[in-house]
């Protein structure tokens, strides 16, 4: 099970102490919750801001004049309308060696898989580390390291570095430091908020992913005109600055700052409802008892009912989401839309609509799952709905920029819905599952297992895309639709269990009603 941990009772960040000194009063529990939501929101926004930049600079590193003939000469959409050849485009850049050669697209794919592989593997270790160390310090180190290596990639522009292995190693280290982020922020939010309306709260909070992608796209796209190095240096400085803010302001848990809330009352109010939620993953729920905080082991965390199923589901869901994250601007710039090709800057800006749809999808999935008290049903429904959404975007996105934007937004809603729900509310639910019997030190580990496994899929998707797109983007979309189908299929057991539980509950309530004398 792991050794018990005595969390420091006075671990108030310096910034919090200053605020309380100025106010001459201790901050309330609600104020601490607000600070937690805001600081973690903006911290993870900067994680994605830094992560998004490499997708935007792809078209600058791998120019159209060299890869156009390779990517699109004989491609057709599902209606058999020619996509066109981008060789006719005016190239504004000669690219950057070694990425401007015939194997440039594959080399960029290697960078993606290197980053995401180290990100995925790093999460398994970061989760265990997060449950055993100070999450504020871990998060700060991760953000400073991410800023350093994001900027280091950009330094290659000014230092005139053309060695592929330099960029490969930088991406590996960037992925390793980025792996500290998600387990840490989810664990901190889980420490401060109970299960009441967790899906909606974390669905809104999870907008940081899309806000970061949008901001990263806009910053990187608009800085390209000054040189692609700026598109990496500025985001690197931003996340490093936010890392300092985290160190100064983020309270890790109520006990670490000596405050107490009314979460127990809130949880008890929903206890009856939750007795019909946790059995869906195979465990009879009971009232959690505080028997001390203890870090749960890696293998033990895998055995928590539902963790493995959701982890493998996220493998396929994140494969789809991250293929869009890394390749959507590139895809747009190499696809004829309304009879013309868009510039790298315009493509990057247009791709933000996918992330705006992702914000809506995350909030919608969280609200629906709370309202129905059915996480698996909601996640599976969104996964299946993403299949026709992807088909329509591929088939009709070429018509004009407005149709492309609308269909891209819709695809973003359904692709990011299950991804957002599983990585937030579901992870937090399972990290505080009743089978742990009050051992709350599983939040970071469970979150890391689920998101880490998903990140392996996120690494494979962009890598496969770098190869498949050279033959046909239609084949890429077929792969994405198949992945979405498998993601929904993996949840079948939990969906059936949720439906069965709801039927049993309905029968029990009807029996109770008829037994009451008039």
XYZ file of C-alpha atoms in Angstrom:
518
model
C 0.000 0.000 0.000
C 2.891 2.383 0.635
C 4.066 4.240 3.654
C 1.829 6.723 5.497
C 2.619 10.361 4.875
C 2.251 13.149 7.394
C 1.400 16.216 5.389
C 2.733 19.479 6.790
C 0.019 21.399 8.580
C 1.598 24.767 7.787
C 2.575 24.712 4.144
C 1.047 28.008 3.119
C 2.679 29.436 -0.012
C 4.544 32.703 0.459
C 2.027 34.615 -1.620
C -0.874 33.414 0.539
C 0.947 34.513 3.685
C 1.489 37.961 2.189
C -2.181 38.277 1.236
C -3.294 37.241 4.726
C -0.802 39.656 6.292
C -2.143 42.541 4.195
C -5.769 41.613 4.961
C -4.886 40.837 8.585
C -7.218 37.848 8.347
C -7.122 34.175 7.422
C -8.559 33.392 3.999
C -11.834 31.480 3.936
C -12.252 27.978 2.539
C -14.221 29.368 -0.427
C -11.459 31.863 -1.182
C -8.879 29.077 -1.171
C -11.065 27.071 -3.579
C -11.261 30.067 -5.905
C -7.491 30.500 -5.818
C -7.000 26.794 -6.540
C -9.317 26.874 -9.558
C -7.754 30.013 -11.005
C -4.106 29.077 -10.436
C -4.463 25.498 -11.707
C -6.547 26.716 -14.655
C -3.942 29.184 -15.831
C -1.026 26.886 -15.027
C -2.347 24.108 -17.243
C -3.381 26.648 -19.861
C 0.302 27.490 -20.214
C 1.202 23.789 -20.448
C -0.979 23.466 -23.532
C 0.072 26.870 -24.800
C 3.666 25.613 -24.886
C 2.637 22.227 -26.292
C 0.601 23.607 -29.179
C 3.426 25.630 -30.723
C 5.184 22.733 -32.449
C 2.052 21.954 -34.474
C 1.929 25.529 -35.764
C 5.591 25.741 -36.811
C 5.457 22.443 -38.743
C 4.558 24.170 -41.997
C 7.439 26.631 -41.513
C 9.973 23.868 -40.899
C 8.606 21.587 -43.632
C 7.740 23.926 -46.547
C 5.085 23.358 -49.185
C 7.487 23.415 -52.082
C 9.117 20.202 -50.904
C 6.256 18.230 -49.400
C 3.260 19.283 -51.447
C 3.799 16.695 -54.120
C 4.277 14.034 -51.491
C 1.162 14.797 -49.492
C -1.673 15.553 -51.848
C -1.199 14.756 -55.561
C -3.753 11.936 -55.785
C -5.910 12.437 -52.712
C -9.692 12.438 -52.904
C -12.307 13.082 -50.291
C -15.173 10.723 -49.548
C -17.253 12.256 -52.340
C -14.384 11.645 -54.781
C -13.743 15.346 -55.302
C -10.060 16.137 -55.850
C -8.334 17.924 -53.016
C -5.719 19.427 -55.286
C -1.978 19.802 -55.318
C -0.317 22.445 -53.219
C 2.647 22.695 -55.565
C 0.957 25.709 -57.066
C 1.162 27.597 -53.794
C 3.530 30.465 -53.251
C 6.064 29.363 -50.718
C 7.083 32.031 -48.231
C 9.871 29.963 -46.722
C 12.540 27.530 -47.786
C 12.055 25.611 -44.558
C 14.609 24.582 -41.987
C 17.038 21.726 -42.393
C 16.784 18.867 -41.624
C 13.003 19.175 -41.865
C 12.816 20.616 -45.388
C 13.949 17.436 -47.135
C 11.892 14.636 -48.622
C 11.662 12.956 -45.203
C 10.700 16.155 -43.370
C 7.197 15.020 -42.474
C 8.503 11.789 -40.973
C 11.140 13.649 -38.945
C 8.459 15.935 -37.518
C 6.474 12.829 -36.649
C 9.477 11.457 -34.762
C 9.619 14.652 -32.710
C 5.946 14.243 -31.802
C 6.315 10.623 -30.760
C 9.489 11.414 -28.783
C 7.726 14.156 -26.843
C 4.571 12.153 -26.206
C 6.390 8.919 -25.338
C 8.422 10.617 -22.628
C 5.296 12.504 -21.576
C 3.355 9.243 -21.204
C 6.110 7.319 -19.418
C 6.934 10.297 -17.245
C 3.349 10.494 -16.026
C 3.533 7.050 -14.438
C 6.456 8.245 -12.327
C 5.024 11.727 -11.762
C 1.806 10.266 -10.367
C 3.668 8.218 -7.782
C 5.900 11.193 -7.011
C 2.898 13.518 -6.724
C 1.266 11.341 -4.059
C 4.480 11.325 -2.045
C 5.836 14.883 -2.375
C 4.660 18.485 -2.280
C 2.516 18.947 -5.379
C 3.198 22.677 -5.500
C 6.952 22.145 -5.728
C 6.566 19.321 -8.258
C 4.333 21.474 -10.440
C 6.702 24.439 -10.227
C 9.718 22.346 -11.257
C 7.742 20.863 -14.131
C 6.695 24.262 -15.436
C 10.167 25.793 -15.188
C 11.654 22.770 -16.977
C 8.963 22.904 -19.654
C 9.668 26.582 -20.218
C 13.408 25.952 -20.487
C 13.157 23.204 -23.098
C 10.362 24.837 -25.089
C 12.588 27.892 -25.418
C 15.588 25.650 -26.154
C 13.818 24.333 -29.251
C 13.396 27.935 -30.368
C 17.068 28.701 -29.678
C 17.853 26.419 -32.618
C 16.614 29.215 -34.882
C 19.069 31.831 -33.634
C 21.945 29.393 -33.048
C 21.440 28.030 -36.577
C 21.196 24.426 -35.336
C 20.346 21.884 -38.052
C 21.101 18.686 -36.152
C 17.964 16.571 -35.888
C 19.122 14.914 -32.657
C 19.314 18.269 -30.892
C 15.596 18.821 -31.460
C 14.825 15.183 -30.634
C 16.541 15.351 -27.227
C 14.956 18.720 -26.451
C 11.487 17.294 -27.169
C 12.169 14.255 -24.986
C 13.138 16.426 -22.030
C 10.213 18.784 -22.642
C 7.838 15.810 -22.549
C 9.382 14.549 -19.332
C 8.887 17.877 -17.547
C 5.388 18.320 -18.990
C 4.394 14.963 -17.495
C 4.334 16.535 -14.023
C 1.452 18.831 -14.908
C -1.746 16.860 -15.271
C -1.433 14.496 -12.265
C -0.543 17.484 -10.089
C -3.362 19.846 -11.055
C -6.068 17.152 -10.957
C -4.857 15.965 -7.555
C -4.884 19.510 -6.150
C -8.385 20.234 -7.470
C -9.555 16.846 -6.194
C -8.200 17.729 -2.743
C -10.358 20.858 -2.592
C -13.634 19.756 -4.214
C -15.994 16.906 -3.368
C -17.997 14.821 -5.817
C -20.992 17.158 -5.929
C -21.299 18.496 -9.481
C -17.712 17.434 -10.125
C -18.421 16.748 -13.791
C -19.701 20.274 -14.456
C -17.089 22.034 -12.325
C -14.205 20.109 -13.856
C -15.759 20.348 -17.307
C -15.676 24.134 -17.083
C -12.240 24.047 -15.442
C -10.949 21.727 -18.174
C -11.483 24.531 -20.671
C -7.851 25.362 -19.886
C -6.839 22.680 -22.394
C -8.616 24.363 -25.272
C -7.833 27.881 -24.051
C -4.159 26.896 -23.995
C -4.374 25.396 -27.484
C -6.149 28.471 -28.818
C -3.738 30.892 -27.162
C -0.753 28.837 -28.259
C -2.004 28.757 -31.855
C -2.610 32.497 -31.935
C 0.732 33.383 -30.354
C 2.762 30.962 -32.471
C 0.935 31.816 -35.700
C 1.340 35.560 -35.294
C 4.998 35.312 -34.266
C 5.935 33.180 -37.295
C 6.441 36.326 -39.366
C 9.387 37.262 -37.139
C 10.966 33.797 -37.323
C 9.780 30.433 -36.014
C 12.098 30.648 -32.999
C 9.914 33.366 -31.482
C 6.924 31.006 -31.671
C 8.679 28.811 -29.086
C 10.654 31.297 -27.002
C 7.659 33.417 -25.965
C 5.462 30.450 -24.856
C 8.476 29.066 -22.956
C 8.855 32.318 -21.041
C 5.119 32.445 -20.310
C 4.940 28.964 -18.730
C 8.113 29.620 -16.711
C 6.570 32.812 -15.322
C 3.365 30.935 -14.453
C 5.468 28.323 -12.661
C 6.688 31.044 -10.307
C 3.076 32.115 -9.714
C 2.203 28.518 -8.807
C 5.016 28.379 -6.268
C 3.886 31.642 -4.671
C 0.123 31.052 -4.563
C -1.029 27.422 -4.916
C -2.388 25.777 -1.714
C -2.081 22.018 -2.161
C -4.844 20.870 0.207
C -7.058 22.195 3.038
C -4.963 20.499 5.721
C -1.741 21.949 4.348
C -2.997 25.487 5.005
C -4.957 24.679 8.172
C -8.511 25.235 6.955
C -11.613 23.055 6.992
C -14.651 23.138 4.754
C -18.079 21.579 4.669
C -17.238 18.978 2.033
C -18.321 16.135 4.292
C -21.815 17.542 4.428
C -21.784 18.031 0.697
C -20.678 14.468 0.097
C -23.228 13.001 2.467
C -25.951 14.860 0.644
C -25.066 12.900 -2.467
C -24.189 9.635 -0.813
C -27.403 7.905 -1.818
C -26.891 8.878 -5.422
C -23.310 7.714 -5.408
C -24.231 4.308 -4.058
C -25.598 3.745 -7.535
C -22.503 5.119 -9.231
C -19.578 3.244 -7.757
C -21.067 -0.269 -8.148
C -20.923 0.405 -11.897
C -17.207 -0.214 -11.732
C -17.595 -3.311 -9.658
C -17.349 -2.315 -6.002
C -20.007 -1.942 -3.371
C -19.720 1.533 -1.977
C -19.769 2.477 1.641
C -19.133 5.493 3.756
C -15.516 6.481 3.551
C -13.720 6.510 6.848
C -10.644 8.539 7.559
C -8.067 5.954 8.521
C -5.105 8.066 7.590
C -3.534 9.206 4.358
C -1.365 6.696 2.615
C 0.073 6.687 -0.892
C -1.359 3.904 -3.016
C 1.087 1.777 -4.995
C 1.214 1.762 -8.784
C -0.084 -1.798 -9.222
C -2.735 -1.310 -6.551
C -4.005 1.783 -8.352
C -4.438 -0.244 -11.564
C -6.673 -2.642 -9.590
C -9.136 0.079 -8.591
C -12.358 -0.879 -10.423
C -12.753 1.069 -13.656
C -9.200 2.435 -13.886
C -7.980 -0.023 -16.530
C -11.133 0.300 -18.669
C -11.050 4.091 -18.716
C -7.278 4.105 -19.248
C -7.529 2.016 -22.417
C -10.579 3.966 -23.571
C -8.559 7.162 -23.221
C -5.765 5.552 -25.260
C -8.007 5.702 -28.324
C -9.848 8.919 -27.429
C -6.591 10.800 -26.926
C -5.147 9.316 -30.115
C -7.885 11.170 -31.985
C -7.640 14.393 -29.984
C -3.855 14.678 -30.201
C -3.720 13.891 -33.884
C -5.805 17.023 -34.316
C -3.671 18.914 -31.809
C -0.446 18.222 -33.712
C -1.598 17.984 -37.317
C -4.748 20.074 -37.798
C -2.979 23.353 -38.784
C -0.758 21.371 -41.159
C -3.763 19.538 -42.630
C -5.648 22.798 -43.180
C -2.696 24.466 -44.895
C -2.309 21.529 -47.314
C -6.003 21.148 -48.134
C -7.707 23.210 -50.818
C -10.572 25.089 -49.145
C -12.935 27.062 -51.348
C -10.551 26.729 -54.279
C -7.455 28.073 -52.502
C -4.826 27.159 -49.958
C -4.519 29.038 -46.690
C -1.295 30.434 -45.288
C 0.377 28.879 -42.255
C -0.744 31.811 -40.095
C -4.375 31.608 -41.256
C -4.407 27.817 -40.868
C -3.143 28.102 -37.298
C -5.777 30.699 -36.448
C -8.588 28.718 -38.091
C -7.617 25.562 -36.204
C -8.559 27.287 -32.927
C -12.228 26.631 -33.733
C -11.621 22.944 -33.039
C -10.448 23.893 -29.552
C -13.364 26.264 -29.013
C -15.620 23.320 -29.806
C -13.558 21.339 -27.303
C -14.416 23.833 -24.544
C -18.120 23.416 -25.285
C -17.760 19.629 -25.497
C -15.969 19.344 -22.160
C -18.562 21.461 -20.342
C -21.459 19.685 -22.049
C -20.100 16.212 -21.261
C -19.506 17.171 -17.629
C -23.002 18.631 -17.210
C -24.723 15.675 -18.869
C -22.758 13.123 -16.844
C -23.688 14.936 -13.613
C -27.347 15.256 -14.604
C -27.637 11.604 -15.638
C -25.174 10.391 -12.999
C -23.668 8.325 -15.808
C -20.047 8.938 -16.743
C -19.661 5.901 -19.037
C -22.894 6.475 -20.973
C -21.928 10.088 -21.597
C -18.354 9.323 -22.657
C -19.420 6.498 -24.985
C -22.172 8.608 -26.574
C -19.741 11.411 -27.372
C -17.193 8.944 -28.771
C -19.746 7.421 -31.138
C -21.072 10.855 -32.149
C -17.555 11.948 -33.108
C -17.516 9.378 -35.939
C -20.092 11.117 -38.185
C -18.652 14.482 -37.136
C -15.215 13.469 -38.443
C -16.743 12.024 -41.609
C -18.594 15.252 -42.364
C -15.539 17.420 -41.737
C -13.404 15.338 -44.093
C -16.116 15.086 -46.741
C -17.403 18.664 -46.846
C -14.704 20.795 -45.229
C -13.266 21.663 -48.647
C -16.389 23.603 -49.777
C -15.434 26.937 -48.222
C -13.854 28.343 -45.106
C -17.213 28.840 -43.350
C -18.353 25.244 -43.822
C -14.909 24.095 -42.747
C -15.103 26.222 -39.588
C -18.578 24.972 -38.610
C -17.772 21.307 -39.164
C -14.428 21.694 -37.366
C -16.224 23.203 -34.353
C -18.707 20.301 -34.253
C -15.892 17.765 -34.494
C -14.144 19.524 -31.610
C -17.247 19.201 -29.418
C -17.526 15.437 -29.789
C -13.830 14.543 -29.998
C -12.885 16.465 -26.846
C -16.012 15.610 -24.834
C -15.008 12.094 -23.677
C -11.331 13.067 -23.503
C -12.132 15.944 -21.136
C -14.579 13.923 -19.027
C -12.282 10.943 -18.508
C -9.174 12.975 -17.694
C -10.984 15.142 -15.127
C -14.158 13.997 -13.353
C -13.687 10.274 -13.995
C -10.051 10.360 -12.844
C -10.995 12.294 -9.702
C -13.897 9.909 -8.995
C -11.686 6.847 -9.284
C -8.869 8.501 -7.334
C -11.244 8.823 -4.364
C -13.043 5.513 -4.928
C -14.592 3.837 -1.896
C -12.373 0.783 -2.372
C -9.490 2.949 -1.143
C -11.225 3.183 2.252
C -10.193 6.779 2.789
C -6.620 6.586 1.512
C -6.790 9.829 -0.447
C -3.221 9.651 -1.683
C -4.266 7.960 -4.931
C -5.462 10.986 -6.877
C -2.197 11.774 -8.638
C -1.369 8.108 -9.291
C -4.795 7.236 -10.740
C -4.833 10.392 -12.835
C -1.338 9.606 -14.114
C -2.248 6.007 -15.001
C -5.336 7.036 -16.970
C -3.781 10.032 -18.709
C -0.406 8.324 -19.123
C -2.005 5.385 -20.924
C -4.004 7.833 -23.001
C -0.802 9.671 -23.851
C 0.670 6.515 -25.366
C -2.218 6.651 -27.822
C -1.535 10.358 -28.240
C 2.026 9.494 -29.266
C 0.996 6.772 -31.701
C -1.681 8.849 -33.474
C 0.568 11.686 -34.702
C 3.316 9.200 -35.601
C 0.982 7.119 -37.751
C -0.347 10.316 -39.296
C 3.140 11.353 -40.391
C 3.304 8.162 -42.494
C -0.314 7.693 -43.574
C -0.800 11.336 -44.650
C 1.952 10.899 -47.246
C -0.414 8.546 -49.058
C -3.866 9.819 -48.164
C -5.522 12.083 -45.599
C -8.657 10.022 -46.169
C -6.841 7.071 -44.620
C -5.894 9.265 -41.651
C -9.531 10.138 -40.990
C -10.529 6.485 -41.359
C -7.989 5.659 -38.644
C -9.423 8.394 -36.410
C -13.001 7.202 -36.861
C -11.995 3.601 -36.120
C -10.220 4.761 -32.956
C -13.300 6.681 -31.796
C -15.415 3.559 -32.337
C -13.046 1.397 -30.271
C -13.029 4.034 -27.506
C -16.804 3.805 -27.234
C -16.777 0.019 -27.515
C -14.391 -0.359 -24.583
C -16.938 1.306 -22.307
C -19.693 -1.177 -23.193
C -19.422 -3.113 -19.920
C -19.688 0.056 -17.846
C -22.519 1.407 -19.990
C -24.518 -1.790 -19.497
C -23.783 -1.691 -15.762
C -24.950 1.932 -15.506
C -28.160 1.181 -17.389
C -28.804 -1.908 -15.245
C -28.214 0.054 -12.048
C -30.610 2.775 -13.153
C -33.297 0.194 -13.965
C -32.813 -1.451 -10.557
C -32.995 1.919 -8.822
C -36.171 2.807 -10.712
C -37.771 -0.484 -9.664
C -36.730 0.036 -6.066
C -38.225 3.533 -6.012
C -41.479 2.290 -7.557
C -41.659 -0.504 -4.962
C -41.072 1.993 -2.189
C -43.794 4.300 -3.506
C -46.391 1.526 -3.739
C -45.538 0.351 -0.229
C -46.360 3.743 1.298
C -50.017 3.780 2.564
C -52.276 6.450 1.100
